[in-house]
mmCIF file of C-alpha atoms in Angstrom:
data_model
loop_
_atom_site.group_PDB
_atom_site.id
_atom_site.type_symbol
_atom_site.label_atom_id
_atom_site.label_comp_id
_atom_site.label_asym_id
_atom_site.label_seq_id
_atom_site.Cartn_x
_atom_site.Cartn_y
_atom_site.Cartn_z
ATOM 1 C CA MET U 2 106.294 14.697 -21.528
ATOM 2 C CA SER U 3 103.781 14.296 -23.787
ATOM 3 C CA TYR U 4 102.383 12.460 -26.562
ATOM 4 C CA TYR U 5 104.485 13.615 -29.473
ATOM 5 C CA ASP U 6 107.633 13.089 -27.482
ATOM 6 C CA GLN U 7 106.771 9.127 -27.178
ATOM 7 C CA PRO U 8 107.857 6.412 -30.211
ATOM 8 C CA LEU U 9 105.113 4.684 -31.850
ATOM 9 C CA LEU U 10 106.298 1.459 -30.980
ATOM 10 C CA LYS U 11 107.859 -0.301 -28.382
ATOM 11 C CA PRO U 12 111.583 -1.488 -30.154
ATOM 12 C CA PRO U 13 112.302 -4.911 -30.353
ATOM 13 C CA VAL U 14 114.206 -6.154 -27.340
ATOM 14 C CA TRP U 15 116.502 -8.718 -29.444
ATOM 15 C CA THR U 16 120.370 -8.934 -28.448
ATOM 16 C CA TRP U 17 122.752 -10.411 -30.961
ATOM 17 C CA GLU U 18 121.506 -14.290 -30.852
ATOM 18 C CA VAL U 19 118.513 -13.404 -33.092
ATOM 19 C CA PRO U 20 119.994 -11.600 -36.255
ATOM 20 C CA THR U 21 123.110 -14.671 -35.587
ATOM 21 C CA TYR U 22 120.254 -17.181 -36.022
ATOM 22 C CA PHE U 23 118.683 -15.682 -38.817
ATOM 23 C CA PHE U 24 122.208 -15.665 -40.510
ATOM 24 C CA ILE U 25 122.990 -19.424 -39.230
ATOM 25 C CA GLY U 26 119.928 -20.828 -39.919
ATOM 26 C CA GLY U 27 119.330 -19.344 -43.329
ATOM 27 C CA ALA U 28 122.687 -20.636 -44.750
ATOM 28 C CA ALA U 29 122.290 -23.964 -43.645
ATOM 29 C CA GLY U 30 118.414 -24.041 -44.490
ATOM 30 C CA ALA U 31 120.213 -22.817 -48.148
ATOM 31 C CA ALA U 32 122.970 -25.795 -47.915
ATOM 32 C CA ALA U 33 120.445 -28.291 -47.557
ATOM 33 C CA VAL U 34 118.864 -27.755 -50.703
ATOM 34 C CA LEU U 35 122.119 -27.007 -52.120
ATOM 35 C CA ALA U 36 123.123 -30.473 -51.488
ATOM 36 C CA ALA U 37 119.729 -32.187 -52.789
ATOM 37 C CA ALA U 38 120.379 -30.457 -55.979
ATOM 38 C CA ALA U 39 123.586 -31.365 -56.029
ATOM 39 C CA GLN U 40 123.185 -34.892 -55.413
ATOM 40 C CA LEU U 41 120.179 -34.969 -57.753
ATOM 41 C CA SER U 42 121.935 -33.355 -60.724
ATOM 42 C CA GLY U 43 125.145 -35.976 -60.109
ATOM 43 C CA GLU U 44 127.907 -33.608 -58.733
ATOM 44 C CA ASP U 45 130.849 -34.738 -56.723
ATOM 45 C CA GLU U 46 129.684 -36.657 -53.778
ATOM 46 C CA SER U 47 131.874 -34.271 -51.848
ATOM 47 C CA LEU U 48 130.152 -31.860 -52.444
ATOM 48 C CA VAL U 49 127.181 -33.360 -51.398
ATOM 49 C CA ARG U 50 128.608 -34.022 -48.365
ATOM 50 C CA ASP U 51 130.143 -31.111 -47.167
ATOM 51 C CA ALA U 52 126.902 -29.273 -47.867
ATOM 52 C CA ARG U 53 124.992 -31.546 -46.100
ATOM 53 C CA TRP U 54 127.327 -30.994 -42.948
ATOM 54 C CA ILE U 55 126.638 -27.345 -43.070
ATOM 55 C CA ALA U 56 123.201 -27.650 -42.762
ATOM 56 C CA ALA U 57 123.791 -29.741 -39.860
ATOM 57 C CA ILE U 58 126.161 -27.612 -38.286
ATOM 58 C CA GLY U 59 124.081 -24.769 -38.875
ATOM 59 C CA ALA U 60 121.063 -26.199 -37.354
ATOM 60 C CA ASN U 61 122.224 -27.565 -34.032
ATOM 61 C CA LEU U 62 123.863 -24.018 -33.910
ATOM 62 C CA SER U 63 120.178 -22.542 -34.330
ATOM 63 C CA THR U 64 118.313 -24.028 -31.873
ATOM 64 C CA PRO U 65 120.588 -23.098 -28.569
ATOM 65 C CA LEU U 66 120.765 -19.432 -30.387
ATOM 66 C CA LEU U 67 116.828 -19.636 -30.206
ATOM 67 C CA ILE U 68 116.869 -20.791 -26.618
ATOM 68 C CA ALA U 69 119.044 -18.514 -25.823
ATOM 69 C CA ASP U 70 117.137 -15.480 -27.238
ATOM 70 C CA LEU U 71 113.566 -17.143 -25.056
ATOM 71 C CA GLY U 72 115.827 -17.399 -22.589
ATOM 72 C CA ARG U 73 114.498 -20.880 -20.888
ATOM 73 C CA PRO U 74 114.256 -23.933 -22.925
ATOM 74 C CA GLU U 75 110.811 -24.913 -22.049
ATOM 75 C CA ARG U 76 109.800 -21.652 -23.771
ATOM 76 C CA PHE U 77 111.153 -23.159 -27.105
ATOM 77 C CA LEU U 78 109.017 -26.588 -26.560
ATOM 78 C CA ASN U 79 105.817 -25.234 -25.693
ATOM 79 C CA MET U 80 105.955 -23.595 -29.017
ATOM 80 C CA LEU U 81 106.073 -27.272 -30.376
ATOM 81 C CA ARG U 82 102.858 -28.214 -28.542
ATOM 82 C CA VAL U 83 100.459 -27.109 -30.911
ATOM 83 C CA PHE U 84 100.960 -26.349 -35.051
ATOM 84 C CA ASN U 85 99.554 -23.299 -36.220
ATOM 85 C CA PRO U 86 100.447 -22.771 -39.796
ATOM 86 C CA LYS U 87 99.174 -19.795 -39.933
ATOM 87 C CA SER U 88 101.499 -18.050 -36.947
ATOM 88 C CA PRO U 89 105.242 -17.335 -38.545
ATOM 89 C CA MET U 90 106.372 -18.119 -35.119
ATOM 90 C CA SER U 91 104.911 -21.531 -34.630
ATOM 91 C CA VAL U 92 105.918 -22.322 -38.406
ATOM 92 C CA GLY U 93 109.450 -21.305 -37.399
ATOM 93 C CA ALA U 94 109.627 -23.615 -34.211
ATOM 94 C CA TRP U 95 108.484 -26.227 -35.792
ATOM 95 C CA THR U 96 110.671 -25.642 -39.037
ATOM 96 C CA VAL U 97 113.456 -25.218 -36.587
ATOM 97 C CA ALA U 98 112.751 -28.803 -35.071
ATOM 98 C CA VAL U 99 112.180 -30.730 -38.415
ATOM 99 C CA PHE U 100 115.450 -29.114 -40.074
ATOM 100 C CA GLY U 101 117.478 -30.101 -37.270
ATOM 101 C CA THR U 102 116.616 -33.162 -37.085
ATOM 102 C CA THR U 103 116.549 -34.272 -40.665
ATOM 103 C CA SER U 104 120.009 -32.552 -41.235
ATOM 104 C CA THR U 105 121.669 -34.116 -38.702
ATOM 105 C CA ALA U 106 120.058 -37.921 -39.451
ATOM 106 C CA ALA U 107 121.136 -37.108 -43.012
ATOM 107 C CA VAL U 108 125.151 -36.874 -41.694
ATOM 108 C CA LEU U 109 125.060 -39.422 -39.046
ATOM 109 C CA SER U 110 122.425 -42.070 -39.508
ATOM 110 C CA PRO U 111 123.484 -45.273 -41.033
ATOM 111 C CA PHE U 112 120.290 -45.645 -43.039
ATOM 112 C CA GLY U 113 118.097 -43.468 -44.908
ATOM 113 C CA ARG U 114 120.262 -40.976 -45.349
ATOM 114 C CA ASN U 115 118.645 -39.666 -48.333
ATOM 115 C CA VAL U 116 115.546 -39.447 -47.439
ATOM 116 C CA PHE U 117 116.579 -37.402 -44.334
ATOM 117 C CA ALA U 118 118.249 -35.398 -46.845
ATOM 118 C CA ALA U 119 114.999 -34.190 -48.692
ATOM 119 C CA PHE U 120 113.232 -33.479 -45.912
ATOM 120 C CA SER U 121 115.984 -31.418 -44.395
ATOM 121 C CA ALA U 122 116.257 -29.619 -47.905
ATOM 122 C CA LEU U 123 112.389 -29.028 -47.951
ATOM 123 C CA SER U 124 112.776 -27.841 -44.482
ATOM 124 C CA GLY U 125 115.643 -25.941 -45.498
ATOM 125 C CA LEU U 126 113.735 -23.911 -48.183
ATOM 126 C CA VAL U 127 111.700 -22.671 -45.233
ATOM 127 C CA MET U 128 114.581 -22.332 -42.635
ATOM 128 C CA SER U 129 116.148 -19.530 -45.317
ATOM 129 C CA THR U 130 113.256 -17.089 -45.850
ATOM 130 C CA TYR U 131 110.807 -17.764 -42.831
ATOM 131 C CA THR U 132 112.759 -15.281 -41.012
ATOM 132 C CA GLY U 133 111.986 -12.619 -43.507
ATOM 133 C CA VAL U 134 108.390 -13.362 -43.605
ATOM 134 C CA LEU U 135 108.374 -13.410 -39.591
ATOM 135 C CA LEU U 136 109.627 -9.435 -39.738
ATOM 136 C CA GLY U 137 107.259 -8.671 -42.518
ATOM 137 C CA VAL U 138 103.878 -9.461 -40.133
ATOM 138 C CA SER U 139 105.250 -7.505 -37.444
ATOM 139 C CA ALA U 140 103.896 -3.955 -36.767
ATOM 140 C CA ILE U 141 107.446 -2.577 -37.244
ATOM 141 C CA PRO U 142 106.765 0.182 -39.794
ATOM 142 C CA VAL U 143 110.229 -0.260 -41.966
ATOM 143 C CA TRP U 144 109.633 -4.295 -41.645
ATOM 144 C CA LYS U 145 106.059 -3.948 -42.514
ATOM 145 C CA GLU U 146 106.807 -2.107 -45.738
ATOM 146 C CA HIS U 147 109.553 -4.453 -47.024
ATOM 147 C CA ALA U 148 107.241 -7.673 -46.314
ATOM 148 C CA ARG U 149 107.063 -8.978 -49.293
ATOM 149 C CA LEU U 150 110.807 -8.142 -50.300
ATOM 150 C CA LEU U 151 112.506 -9.595 -46.815
ATOM 151 C CA PRO U 152 111.910 -13.345 -47.505
ATOM 152 C CA VAL U 153 113.323 -13.198 -51.020
ATOM 153 C CA HIS U 154 115.904 -11.128 -49.879
ATOM 154 C CA PHE U 155 116.846 -12.997 -47.105
ATOM 155 C CA GLY U 156 116.763 -16.213 -49.177
ATOM 156 C CA ALA U 157 119.090 -14.823 -52.003
ATOM 157 C CA SER U 158 121.512 -13.854 -48.909
ATOM 158 C CA ALA U 159 121.216 -17.177 -47.618
ATOM 159 C CA LEU U 160 121.899 -18.712 -51.102
ATOM 160 C CA GLY U 161 124.798 -16.626 -51.868
ATOM 161 C CA ALA U 162 126.369 -17.413 -48.246
ATOM 162 C CA ALA U 163 126.048 -21.124 -48.836
ATOM 163 C CA CYS U 164 127.686 -21.327 -51.769
ATOM 164 C CA SER U 165 130.770 -18.729 -50.703
ATOM 165 C CA MET U 166 130.477 -21.155 -47.613
ATOM 166 C CA LEU U 167 130.818 -24.291 -50.196
ATOM 167 C CA GLU U 168 133.495 -22.268 -52.082
ATOM 168 C CA LEU U 169 135.817 -21.330 -49.035
ATOM 169 C CA ARG U 170 135.736 -25.190 -48.586
ATOM 170 C CA GLY U 171 137.643 -25.536 -51.612
ATOM 171 C CA HIS U 172 134.787 -26.545 -54.412
ATOM 172 C CA LYS U 173 135.334 -24.914 -57.607
ATOM 173 C CA GLN U 174 131.817 -25.815 -59.432
ATOM 174 C CA ARG U 175 131.024 -23.530 -61.708
ATOM 175 C CA ALA U 176 127.429 -23.872 -60.843
ATOM 176 C CA LEU U 177 128.205 -22.628 -57.573
ATOM 177 C CA ASN U 178 129.610 -19.330 -58.764
ATOM 178 C CA SER U 179 126.938 -18.795 -61.054
ATOM 179 C CA LEU U 180 124.227 -19.240 -58.378
ATOM 180 C CA ALA U 181 126.301 -16.918 -56.072
ATOM 181 C CA LEU U 182 126.806 -14.520 -58.612
ATOM 182 C CA GLY U 183 123.228 -14.482 -59.411
ATOM 183 C CA ALA U 184 122.358 -13.491 -55.787
ATOM 184 C CA ALA U 185 125.067 -10.715 -55.405
ATOM 185 C CA ILE U 186 123.357 -9.254 -58.834
ATOM 186 C CA PHE U 187 119.828 -9.423 -56.798
ATOM 187 C CA GLU U 188 121.609 -7.796 -53.522
ATOM 188 C CA THR U 189 123.057 -5.381 -55.569
ATOM 189 C CA ALA U 190 119.677 -4.570 -57.155
ATOM 190 C CA THR U 191 118.024 -4.974 -53.477
ATOM 191 C CA PRO U 192 117.085 -0.955 -52.010
ATOM 192 C CA ALA U 193 118.857 -0.511 -48.793
ATOM 193 C CA GLU U 194 117.917 1.470 -45.842
ATOM 194 C CA LYS U 195 119.639 4.669 -45.382
ATOM 195 C CA HIS U 196 121.865 4.148 -42.363
ATOM 196 C CA ALA U 197 125.666 3.151 -42.340
ATOM 197 C CA LEU U 198 125.297 -0.713 -41.220
ATOM 198 C CA MET U 199 122.565 -1.443 -43.911
ATOM 199 C CA ARG U 200 125.139 0.114 -46.582
ATOM 200 C CA THR U 201 127.950 -1.897 -45.802
ATOM 201 C CA ALA U 202 126.116 -5.063 -45.523
ATOM 202 C CA ALA U 203 124.410 -4.208 -49.242
ATOM 203 C CA ALA U 204 128.015 -3.490 -50.572
ATOM 204 C CA LEU U 205 129.159 -6.591 -48.881
ATOM 205 C CA SER U 206 126.987 -8.564 -50.391
ATOM 206 C CA GLY U 207 125.982 -6.949 -53.818
ATOM 207 C CA PRO U 208 128.156 -5.282 -55.926
ATOM 208 C CA VAL U 209 131.718 -6.294 -53.834
ATOM 209 C CA PRO U 210 131.505 -9.786 -54.537
ATOM 210 C CA PHE U 211 129.965 -9.099 -58.008
ATOM 211 C CA VAL U 212 132.916 -7.159 -59.510
ATOM 212 C CA LEU U 213 135.488 -9.780 -57.247
ATOM 213 C CA ARG U 214 133.583 -12.467 -59.137
ATOM 214 C CA LEU U 215 133.867 -10.835 -62.334
ATOM 215 C CA ILE U 216 137.345 -10.730 -62.254
ATOM 216 C CA GLY U 217 137.793 -14.493 -60.926
ATOM 217 C CA LYS U 218 138.598 -13.605 -57.343
ATOM 218 C CA ARG U 219 136.200 -16.081 -55.752
ATOM 219 C CA LYS U 220 137.350 -16.800 -52.575
ATOM 220 C CA ALA U 221 137.349 -13.072 -51.752
ATOM 221 C CA ALA U 222 134.106 -12.798 -53.135
ATOM 222 C CA ALA U 223 132.974 -15.848 -50.957
ATOM 223 C CA ALA U 224 134.296 -13.763 -47.827
ATOM 224 C CA ALA U 225 132.396 -10.427 -48.499
ATOM 225 C CA THR U 226 129.395 -12.188 -49.146
ATOM 226 C CA ILE U 227 129.205 -14.193 -46.059
ATOM 227 C CA LEU U 228 130.164 -11.042 -43.960
ATOM 228 C CA GLY U 229 127.792 -8.971 -45.652
ATOM 229 C CA SER U 230 124.647 -12.074 -45.213
ATOM 230 C CA LEU U 231 125.351 -11.835 -41.364
ATOM 231 C CA LEU U 232 125.567 -7.739 -41.451
ATOM 232 C CA THR U 233 122.090 -7.759 -43.225
ATOM 233 C CA ARG U 234 120.490 -9.011 -40.558
ATOM 234 C CA PHE U 235 122.090 -7.517 -37.746
ATOM 235 C CA ALA U 236 120.911 -4.341 -40.212
ATOM 236 C CA TRP U 237 117.324 -4.944 -40.726
ATOM 237 C CA VAL U 238 117.074 -5.442 -36.558
ATOM 238 C CA GLU U 239 119.226 -2.431 -36.293
ATOM 239 C CA ALA U 240 116.583 -0.847 -39.045
ATOM 240 C CA GLY U 241 113.524 -2.333 -37.233
ATOM 241 C CA SER U 242 114.905 -0.659 -33.919
ATOM 242 C CA ARG U 243 115.048 2.722 -35.521
ATOM 243 C CA SER U 244 111.717 2.609 -37.307
ATOM 244 C CA ALA U 245 110.117 1.659 -34.043
ATOM 245 C CA ALA U 246 111.462 4.579 -31.633
ATOM 246 C CA ALA U 247 110.510 7.021 -34.399
ATOM 247 C CA LYS U 248 108.133 9.796 -32.876
ATOM 248 C CA PRO U 249 104.659 10.288 -34.386
ATOM 249 C CA PRO U 250 104.526 13.286 -36.839
ATOM 250 C CA LEU U 251 102.779 16.259 -35.381
ATOM 251 C CA SER U 252 99.310 16.773 -36.821
#
């Protein structure tokens, strides 16, 4: 076998836990931000409560998913020994820890809930976007090519998913629809890689919920958005695997 038969890079070995973590953590982070915004704007207390619960549940699902990918809990703990602001992995591990602690405290603590909720929202903002940064700083060509797009793309997708989860909980605030509509518009304009899973994810994240919201089918749009947001993470991981497995061009 010659050099030209070899792929440029070793493909990522991530299993389903990682894209699922990307989705759940992102939606939970966006929900924490929505909870803080709803409280500051004087929205219905039930909206604030449900958004905080989505954040807390998502945060507590994220850590075991991340540990499952790492293989052993001590590997995650070792990542917390030193904080390196120049390392997306280090920032990510600390974000998961802070977000999980503060989001849980925001719903369960008998005191200081609003303080915990504020820190949950701040770390949630990072939580909803840092996975896009993580992909962008890798050596995988397709991720590196979209390094500037991925954090915003993942953030918009997470926002759409969080709004949709709240809508499926029965919340009908106009602001939720407007935010989800904005996310759908952004996702419609976001370029997609040319493979089936990415095209499906793009359709379910962008034009499908956009049209459904315009005709007043909010719950159907919400369901499509959540599925599209989940598939988006799987699609980008698949795109990375395809990109890394590509053979070097003949010179």
